[in-house]
Tab-separated table of C-alpha atoms in Angstrom:
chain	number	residue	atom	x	y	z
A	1	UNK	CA	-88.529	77.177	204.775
A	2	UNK	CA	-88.471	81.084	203.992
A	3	UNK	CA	-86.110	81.721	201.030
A	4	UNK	CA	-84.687	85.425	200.625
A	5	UNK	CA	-83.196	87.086	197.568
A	6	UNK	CA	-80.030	89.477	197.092
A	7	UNK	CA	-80.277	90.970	193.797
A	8	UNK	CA	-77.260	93.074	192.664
A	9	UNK	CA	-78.392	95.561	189.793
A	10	UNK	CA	-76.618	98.072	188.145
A	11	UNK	CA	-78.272	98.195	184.525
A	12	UNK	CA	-80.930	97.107	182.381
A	13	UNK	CA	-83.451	97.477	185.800
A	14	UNK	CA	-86.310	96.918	183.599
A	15	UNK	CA	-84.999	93.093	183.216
A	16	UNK	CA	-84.152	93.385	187.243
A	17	UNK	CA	-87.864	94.258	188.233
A	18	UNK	CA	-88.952	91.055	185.798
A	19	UNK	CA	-86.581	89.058	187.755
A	20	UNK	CA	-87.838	90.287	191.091
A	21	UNK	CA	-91.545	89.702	190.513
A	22	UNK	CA	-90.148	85.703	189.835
A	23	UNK	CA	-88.512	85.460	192.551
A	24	UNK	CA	-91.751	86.785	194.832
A	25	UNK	CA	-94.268	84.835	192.725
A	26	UNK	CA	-91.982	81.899	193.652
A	27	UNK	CA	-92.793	83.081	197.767
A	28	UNK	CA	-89.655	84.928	197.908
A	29	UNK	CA	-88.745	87.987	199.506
A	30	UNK	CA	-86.558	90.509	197.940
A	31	UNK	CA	-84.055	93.114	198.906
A	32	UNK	CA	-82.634	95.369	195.654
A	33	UNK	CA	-79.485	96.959	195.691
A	34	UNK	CA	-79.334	98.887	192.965
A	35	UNK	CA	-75.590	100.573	191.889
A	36	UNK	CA	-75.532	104.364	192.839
A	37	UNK	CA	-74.073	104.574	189.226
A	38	UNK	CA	-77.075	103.695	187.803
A	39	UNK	CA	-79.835	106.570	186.645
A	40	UNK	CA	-82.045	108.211	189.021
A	41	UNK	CA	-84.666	107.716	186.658
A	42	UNK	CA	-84.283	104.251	186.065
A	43	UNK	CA	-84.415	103.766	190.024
A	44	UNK	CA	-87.235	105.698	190.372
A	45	UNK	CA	-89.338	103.795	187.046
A	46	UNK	CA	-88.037	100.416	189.098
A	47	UNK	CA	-89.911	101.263	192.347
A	48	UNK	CA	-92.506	102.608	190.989
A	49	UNK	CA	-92.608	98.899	188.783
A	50	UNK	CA	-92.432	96.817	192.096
A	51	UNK	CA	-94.484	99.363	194.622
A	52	UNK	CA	-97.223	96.890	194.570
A	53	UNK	CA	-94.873	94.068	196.477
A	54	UNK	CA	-94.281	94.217	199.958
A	55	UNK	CA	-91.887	91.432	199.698
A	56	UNK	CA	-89.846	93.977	197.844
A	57	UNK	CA	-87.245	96.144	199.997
A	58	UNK	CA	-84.672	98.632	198.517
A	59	UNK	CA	-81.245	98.639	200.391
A	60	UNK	CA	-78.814	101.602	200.430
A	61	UNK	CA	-76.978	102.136	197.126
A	62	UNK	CA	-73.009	102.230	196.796
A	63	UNK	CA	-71.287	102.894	194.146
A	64	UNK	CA	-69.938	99.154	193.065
A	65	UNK	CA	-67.077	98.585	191.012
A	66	UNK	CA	-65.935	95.122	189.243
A	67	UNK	CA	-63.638	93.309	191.823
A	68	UNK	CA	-63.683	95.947	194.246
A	69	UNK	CA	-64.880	95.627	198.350
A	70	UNK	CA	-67.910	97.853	197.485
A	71	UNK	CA	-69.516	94.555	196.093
A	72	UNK	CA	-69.092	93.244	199.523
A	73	UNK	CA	-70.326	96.033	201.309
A	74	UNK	CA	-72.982	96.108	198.819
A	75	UNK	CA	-74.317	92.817	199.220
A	76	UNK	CA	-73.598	92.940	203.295
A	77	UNK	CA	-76.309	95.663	203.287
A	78	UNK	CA	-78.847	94.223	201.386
A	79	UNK	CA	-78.726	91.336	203.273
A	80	UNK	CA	-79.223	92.778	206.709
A	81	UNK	CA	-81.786	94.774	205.201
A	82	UNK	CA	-83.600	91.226	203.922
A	83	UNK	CA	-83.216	89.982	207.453
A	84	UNK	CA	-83.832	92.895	209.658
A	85	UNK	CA	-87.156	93.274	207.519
A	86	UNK	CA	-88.308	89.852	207.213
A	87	UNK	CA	-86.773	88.333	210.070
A	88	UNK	CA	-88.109	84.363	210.239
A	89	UNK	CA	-85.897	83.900	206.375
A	90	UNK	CA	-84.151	80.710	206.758
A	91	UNK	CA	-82.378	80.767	203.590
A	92	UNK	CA	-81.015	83.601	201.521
A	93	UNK	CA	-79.703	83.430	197.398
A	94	UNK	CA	-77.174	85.644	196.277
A	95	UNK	CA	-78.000	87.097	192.748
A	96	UNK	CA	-77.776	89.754	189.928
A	97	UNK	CA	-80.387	91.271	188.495
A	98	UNK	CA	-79.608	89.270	184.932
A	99	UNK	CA	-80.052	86.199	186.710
A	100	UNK	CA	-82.859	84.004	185.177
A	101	UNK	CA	-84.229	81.565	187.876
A	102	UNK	CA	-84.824	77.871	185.557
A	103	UNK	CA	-86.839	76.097	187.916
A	104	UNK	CA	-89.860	76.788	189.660
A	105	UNK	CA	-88.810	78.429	193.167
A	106	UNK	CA	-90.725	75.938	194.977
A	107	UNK	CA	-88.480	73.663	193.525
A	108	UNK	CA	-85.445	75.275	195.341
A	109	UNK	CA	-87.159	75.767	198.258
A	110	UNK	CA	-88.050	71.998	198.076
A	111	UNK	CA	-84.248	71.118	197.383
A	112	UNK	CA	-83.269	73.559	200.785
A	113	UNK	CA	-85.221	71.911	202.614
A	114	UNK	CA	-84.107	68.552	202.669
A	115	UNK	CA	-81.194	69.613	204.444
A	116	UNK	CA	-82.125	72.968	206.347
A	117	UNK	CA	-78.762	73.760	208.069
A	118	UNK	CA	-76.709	73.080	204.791
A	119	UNK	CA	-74.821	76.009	203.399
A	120	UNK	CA	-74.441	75.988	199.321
A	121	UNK	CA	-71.445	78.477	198.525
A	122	UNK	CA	-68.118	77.207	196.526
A	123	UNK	CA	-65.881	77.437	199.089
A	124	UNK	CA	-62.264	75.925	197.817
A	125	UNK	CA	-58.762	76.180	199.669
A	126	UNK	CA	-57.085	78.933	197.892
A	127	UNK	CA	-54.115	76.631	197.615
A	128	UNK	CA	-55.724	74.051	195.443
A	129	UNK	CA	-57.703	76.566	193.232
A	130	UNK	CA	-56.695	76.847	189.001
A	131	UNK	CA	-59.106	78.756	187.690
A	132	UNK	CA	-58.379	81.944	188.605
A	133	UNK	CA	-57.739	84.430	186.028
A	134	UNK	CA	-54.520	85.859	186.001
A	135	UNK	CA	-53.068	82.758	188.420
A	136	UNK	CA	-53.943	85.172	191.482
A	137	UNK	CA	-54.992	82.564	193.665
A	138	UNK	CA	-52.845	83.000	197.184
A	139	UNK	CA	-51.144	86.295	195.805
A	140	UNK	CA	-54.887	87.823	195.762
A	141	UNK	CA	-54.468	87.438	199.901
A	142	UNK	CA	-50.556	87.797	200.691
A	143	UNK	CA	-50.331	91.119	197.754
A	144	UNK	CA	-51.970	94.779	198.498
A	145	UNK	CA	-54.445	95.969	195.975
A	146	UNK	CA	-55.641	99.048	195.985
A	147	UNK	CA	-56.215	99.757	192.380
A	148	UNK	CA	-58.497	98.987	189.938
A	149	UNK	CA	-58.038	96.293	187.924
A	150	UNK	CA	-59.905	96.865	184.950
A	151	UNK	CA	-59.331	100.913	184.992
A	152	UNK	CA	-56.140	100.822	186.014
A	153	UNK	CA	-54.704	97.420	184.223
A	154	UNK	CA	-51.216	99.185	183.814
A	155	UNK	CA	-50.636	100.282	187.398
A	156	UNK	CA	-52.130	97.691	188.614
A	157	UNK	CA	-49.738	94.863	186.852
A	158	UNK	CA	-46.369	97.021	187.801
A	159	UNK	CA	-47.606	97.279	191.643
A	160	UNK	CA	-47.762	93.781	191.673
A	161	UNK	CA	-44.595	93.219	189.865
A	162	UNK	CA	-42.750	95.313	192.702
A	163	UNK	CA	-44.460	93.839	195.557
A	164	UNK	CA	-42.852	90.363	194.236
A	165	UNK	CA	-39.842	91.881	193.929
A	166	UNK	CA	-39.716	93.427	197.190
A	167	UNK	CA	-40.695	90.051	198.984
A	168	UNK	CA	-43.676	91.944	200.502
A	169	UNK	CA	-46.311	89.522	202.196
A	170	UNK	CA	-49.330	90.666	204.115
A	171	UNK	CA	-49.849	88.898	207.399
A	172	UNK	CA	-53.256	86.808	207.418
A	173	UNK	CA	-56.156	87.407	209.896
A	174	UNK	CA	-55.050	84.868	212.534
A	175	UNK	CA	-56.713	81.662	212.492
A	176	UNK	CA	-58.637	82.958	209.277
A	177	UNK	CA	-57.639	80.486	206.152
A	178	UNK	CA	-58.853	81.983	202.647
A	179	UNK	CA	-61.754	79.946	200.434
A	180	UNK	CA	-62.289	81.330	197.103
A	181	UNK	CA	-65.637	80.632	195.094
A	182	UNK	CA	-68.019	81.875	192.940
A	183	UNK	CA	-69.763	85.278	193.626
A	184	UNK	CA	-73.333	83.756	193.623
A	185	UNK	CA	-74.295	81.531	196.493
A	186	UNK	CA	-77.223	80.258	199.445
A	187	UNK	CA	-76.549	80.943	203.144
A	188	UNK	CA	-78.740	79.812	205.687
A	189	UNK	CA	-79.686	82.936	207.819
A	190	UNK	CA	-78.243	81.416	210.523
A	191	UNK	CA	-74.274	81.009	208.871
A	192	UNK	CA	-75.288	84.986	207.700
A	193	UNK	CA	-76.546	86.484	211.005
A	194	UNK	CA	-72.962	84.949	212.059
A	195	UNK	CA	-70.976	86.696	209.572
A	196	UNK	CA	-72.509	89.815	209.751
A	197	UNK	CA	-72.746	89.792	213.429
A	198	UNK	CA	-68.596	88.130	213.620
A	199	UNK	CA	-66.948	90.497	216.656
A	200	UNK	CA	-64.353	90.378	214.301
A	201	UNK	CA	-65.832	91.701	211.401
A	202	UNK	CA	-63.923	94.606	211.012
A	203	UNK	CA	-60.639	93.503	211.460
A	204	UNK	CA	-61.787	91.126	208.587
A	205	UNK	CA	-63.381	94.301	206.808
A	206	UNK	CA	-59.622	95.679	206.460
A	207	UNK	CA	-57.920	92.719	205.580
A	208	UNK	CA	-60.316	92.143	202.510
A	209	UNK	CA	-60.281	95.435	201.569
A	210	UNK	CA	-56.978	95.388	200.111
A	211	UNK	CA	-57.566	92.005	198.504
A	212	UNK	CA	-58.199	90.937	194.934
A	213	UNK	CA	-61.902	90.179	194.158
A	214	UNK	CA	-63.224	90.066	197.687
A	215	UNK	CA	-66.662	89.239	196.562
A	216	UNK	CA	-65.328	85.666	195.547
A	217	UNK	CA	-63.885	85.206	198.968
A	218	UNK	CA	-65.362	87.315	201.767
A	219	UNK	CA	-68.258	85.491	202.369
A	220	UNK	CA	-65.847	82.175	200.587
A	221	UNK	CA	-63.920	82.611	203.347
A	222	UNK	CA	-65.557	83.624	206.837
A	223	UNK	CA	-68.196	80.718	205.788
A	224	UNK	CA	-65.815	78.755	206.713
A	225	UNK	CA	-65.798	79.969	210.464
A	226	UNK	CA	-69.980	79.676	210.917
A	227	UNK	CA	-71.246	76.987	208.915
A	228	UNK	CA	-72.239	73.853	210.434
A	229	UNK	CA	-72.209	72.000	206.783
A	230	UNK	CA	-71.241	73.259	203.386
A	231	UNK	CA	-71.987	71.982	200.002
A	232	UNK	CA	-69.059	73.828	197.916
A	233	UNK	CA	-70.881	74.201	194.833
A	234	UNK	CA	-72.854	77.329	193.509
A	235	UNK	CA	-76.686	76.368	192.721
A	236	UNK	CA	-76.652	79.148	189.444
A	237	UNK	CA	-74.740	78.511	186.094
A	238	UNK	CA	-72.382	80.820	185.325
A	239	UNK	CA	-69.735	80.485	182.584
A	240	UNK	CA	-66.911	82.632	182.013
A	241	UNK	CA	-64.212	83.943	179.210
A	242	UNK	CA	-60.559	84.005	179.541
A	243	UNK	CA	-60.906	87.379	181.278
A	244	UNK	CA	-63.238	86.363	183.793
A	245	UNK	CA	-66.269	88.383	182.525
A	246	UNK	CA	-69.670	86.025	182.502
A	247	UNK	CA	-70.870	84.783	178.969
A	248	UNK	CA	-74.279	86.247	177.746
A	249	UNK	CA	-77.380	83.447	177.649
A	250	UNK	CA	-79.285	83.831	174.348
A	251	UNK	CA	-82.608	81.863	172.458
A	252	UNK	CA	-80.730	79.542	171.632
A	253	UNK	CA	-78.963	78.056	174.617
A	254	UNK	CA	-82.969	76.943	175.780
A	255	UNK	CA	-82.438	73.064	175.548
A	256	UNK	CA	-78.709	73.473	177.346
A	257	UNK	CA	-80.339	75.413	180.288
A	258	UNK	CA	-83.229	72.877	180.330
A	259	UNK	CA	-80.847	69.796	180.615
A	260	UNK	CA	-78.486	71.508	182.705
A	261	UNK	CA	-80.786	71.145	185.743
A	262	UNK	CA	-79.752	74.204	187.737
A	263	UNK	CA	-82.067	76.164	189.034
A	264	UNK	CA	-80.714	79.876	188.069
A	265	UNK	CA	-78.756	81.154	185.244
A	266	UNK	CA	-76.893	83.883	184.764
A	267	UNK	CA	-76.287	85.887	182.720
A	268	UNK	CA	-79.647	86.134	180.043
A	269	UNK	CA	-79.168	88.754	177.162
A	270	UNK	CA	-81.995	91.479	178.195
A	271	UNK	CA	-83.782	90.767	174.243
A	272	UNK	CA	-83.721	86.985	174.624
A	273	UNK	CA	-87.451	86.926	174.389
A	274	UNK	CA	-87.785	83.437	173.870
A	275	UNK	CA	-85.487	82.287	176.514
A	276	UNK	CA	-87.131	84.931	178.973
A	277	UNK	CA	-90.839	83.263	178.120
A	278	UNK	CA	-89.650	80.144	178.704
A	279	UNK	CA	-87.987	80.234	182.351
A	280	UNK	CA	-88.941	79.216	184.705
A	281	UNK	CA	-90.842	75.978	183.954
A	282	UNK	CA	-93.814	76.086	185.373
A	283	UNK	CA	-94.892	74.441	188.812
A	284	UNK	CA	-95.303	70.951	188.545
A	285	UNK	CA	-97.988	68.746	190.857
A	286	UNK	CA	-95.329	67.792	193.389
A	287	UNK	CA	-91.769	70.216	193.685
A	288	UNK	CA	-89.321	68.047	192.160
A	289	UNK	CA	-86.172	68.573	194.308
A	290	UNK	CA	-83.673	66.953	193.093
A	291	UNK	CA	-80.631	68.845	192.382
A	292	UNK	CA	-78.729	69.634	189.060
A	293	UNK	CA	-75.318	67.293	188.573
């Protein structure tokens, strides 16, 4: 069992590196994309904070915007990077560079393990999904969106409005049926060599494009075509507000992460001292594998 790690990081890098040098004291290996909005000198103090690993690869950076494709692409990247570079990975975790791994990583590797060619992604029918924000659940697929949502709230509510009224309806990806889940997830290489490496990749490229959120559905969705087993459930806690953006973990939620049983967390306030000491329990005797409920 070779676990990989995608870390998305566009601020605070300082925290990112920290989380990196878990993740590869764990037996990890690492590919950083770092947002091409972020400082040149805060890239450059990064590397020179993790040139000593060479379980640590940097992908190339895109500018990323919340809810946007470039998340996709950015991810896509890194992850070809992490398995062009260190090609016998067997598993590879999605996550941001504010994500706190809980557990010992020999502890997740343990848990991967015991069922190799299972796939852990939420991966729910788009149809029978309620959470959501704005209700955009099938709409997100059948509706164009080529605006921002966040910058361009205004424009982007009266496009949708018309497209309603007009009846307009985007014609699916044949044979493709849309998951939605949670950004953060663990593909076996084997379900991601198959996505990346999909002859029809780009035909799925343009269809997603347009969509709402892709980076809770791309990889949702065309997981759906390669994996031989899927356990729809993301291994990190995440909890959100009513507008979708991630609460902040502070000293104080300690005992809740330590019952919760997960084995990451995002996302940790950078200052959290405390909780950042704390996590990741340290390596018991024997990995303890069993899984969070």
């Amino acid at each position: 069992m070779r676990l990989g790690v995608v870390l998305l990081c566009h601020a605070r890098l300082d925290v990112a590196a920290r989380m990196a040098r878990i993740w590869v004291a764990g037996g990890a290996r690492v590919a950083i994309h770092v947002d091409a909005k972020a400082s040149v000198g805060s890239v450059t103090r990064m590397k020179a904070a993790l040139a000593d690993l060479p379980q640590v690869v940097f992908s190339r950076r895109h500018r990323c915007d919340w809810g946007r494709f470039s998340l996709v692409r950015a991810t896509r990247d890194a992850a070809a990077l992490l398995l062009e570079r260190f090609p016998d990975t067997s598993h590879v975790y999605l996550a941001s560079g504010s994500c706190l791994p809980l557990r010992p990583v020999a502890e997740l590797a343990a848990y991967l393990a015991r069922d190799p060619h299972c796939d852990h992604i939420e991966s729910v029918s788009a149809l029978e999904v309620g959470w959501a924000v704005g209700g955009l659940n099938e709409e997100r697929f059948t509706l164009f969106y080529p605006l921002d949502w966040r910058r361009q709230r205004w424009m982007f509510d009266r496009l949708t409005q018309i497209q309603r009224r007009l009846g307009i309806r985007r014609r699916l990806p044949k044979g493709l049926t849309p998951h939605l889940g949670s950004q953060w997830w663990c593909l076996t290489a084997a379900t991601l060599r198959a996505i990346l490496d999909d002859p029809r990749r780009a035909e799925f490229d343009r269809f997603f494009r347009l969509s709402w959120i892709p980076d809770e559905s791309y990889f949702q969705t065309l997981a759906r075509r390669h994996a031989l087993r899927i356990e729809s459930h993301s291994l990190t806690l995440a909890k959100f507000d009513h507008d979708g953006r991630p609460y902040q973990l502070y000293d104080d939620h300690i005992r809740m992460l330590e019952e919760s049983r997960c084995f990451v967390a995002r996302k940790i306030w950078p200052q959290a001292d405390r909780l950042l000491a704390h996590f990741p329990r340290p390596v018991a005797a024997r990995p303890d594998p069993v899984s969070y409920t």
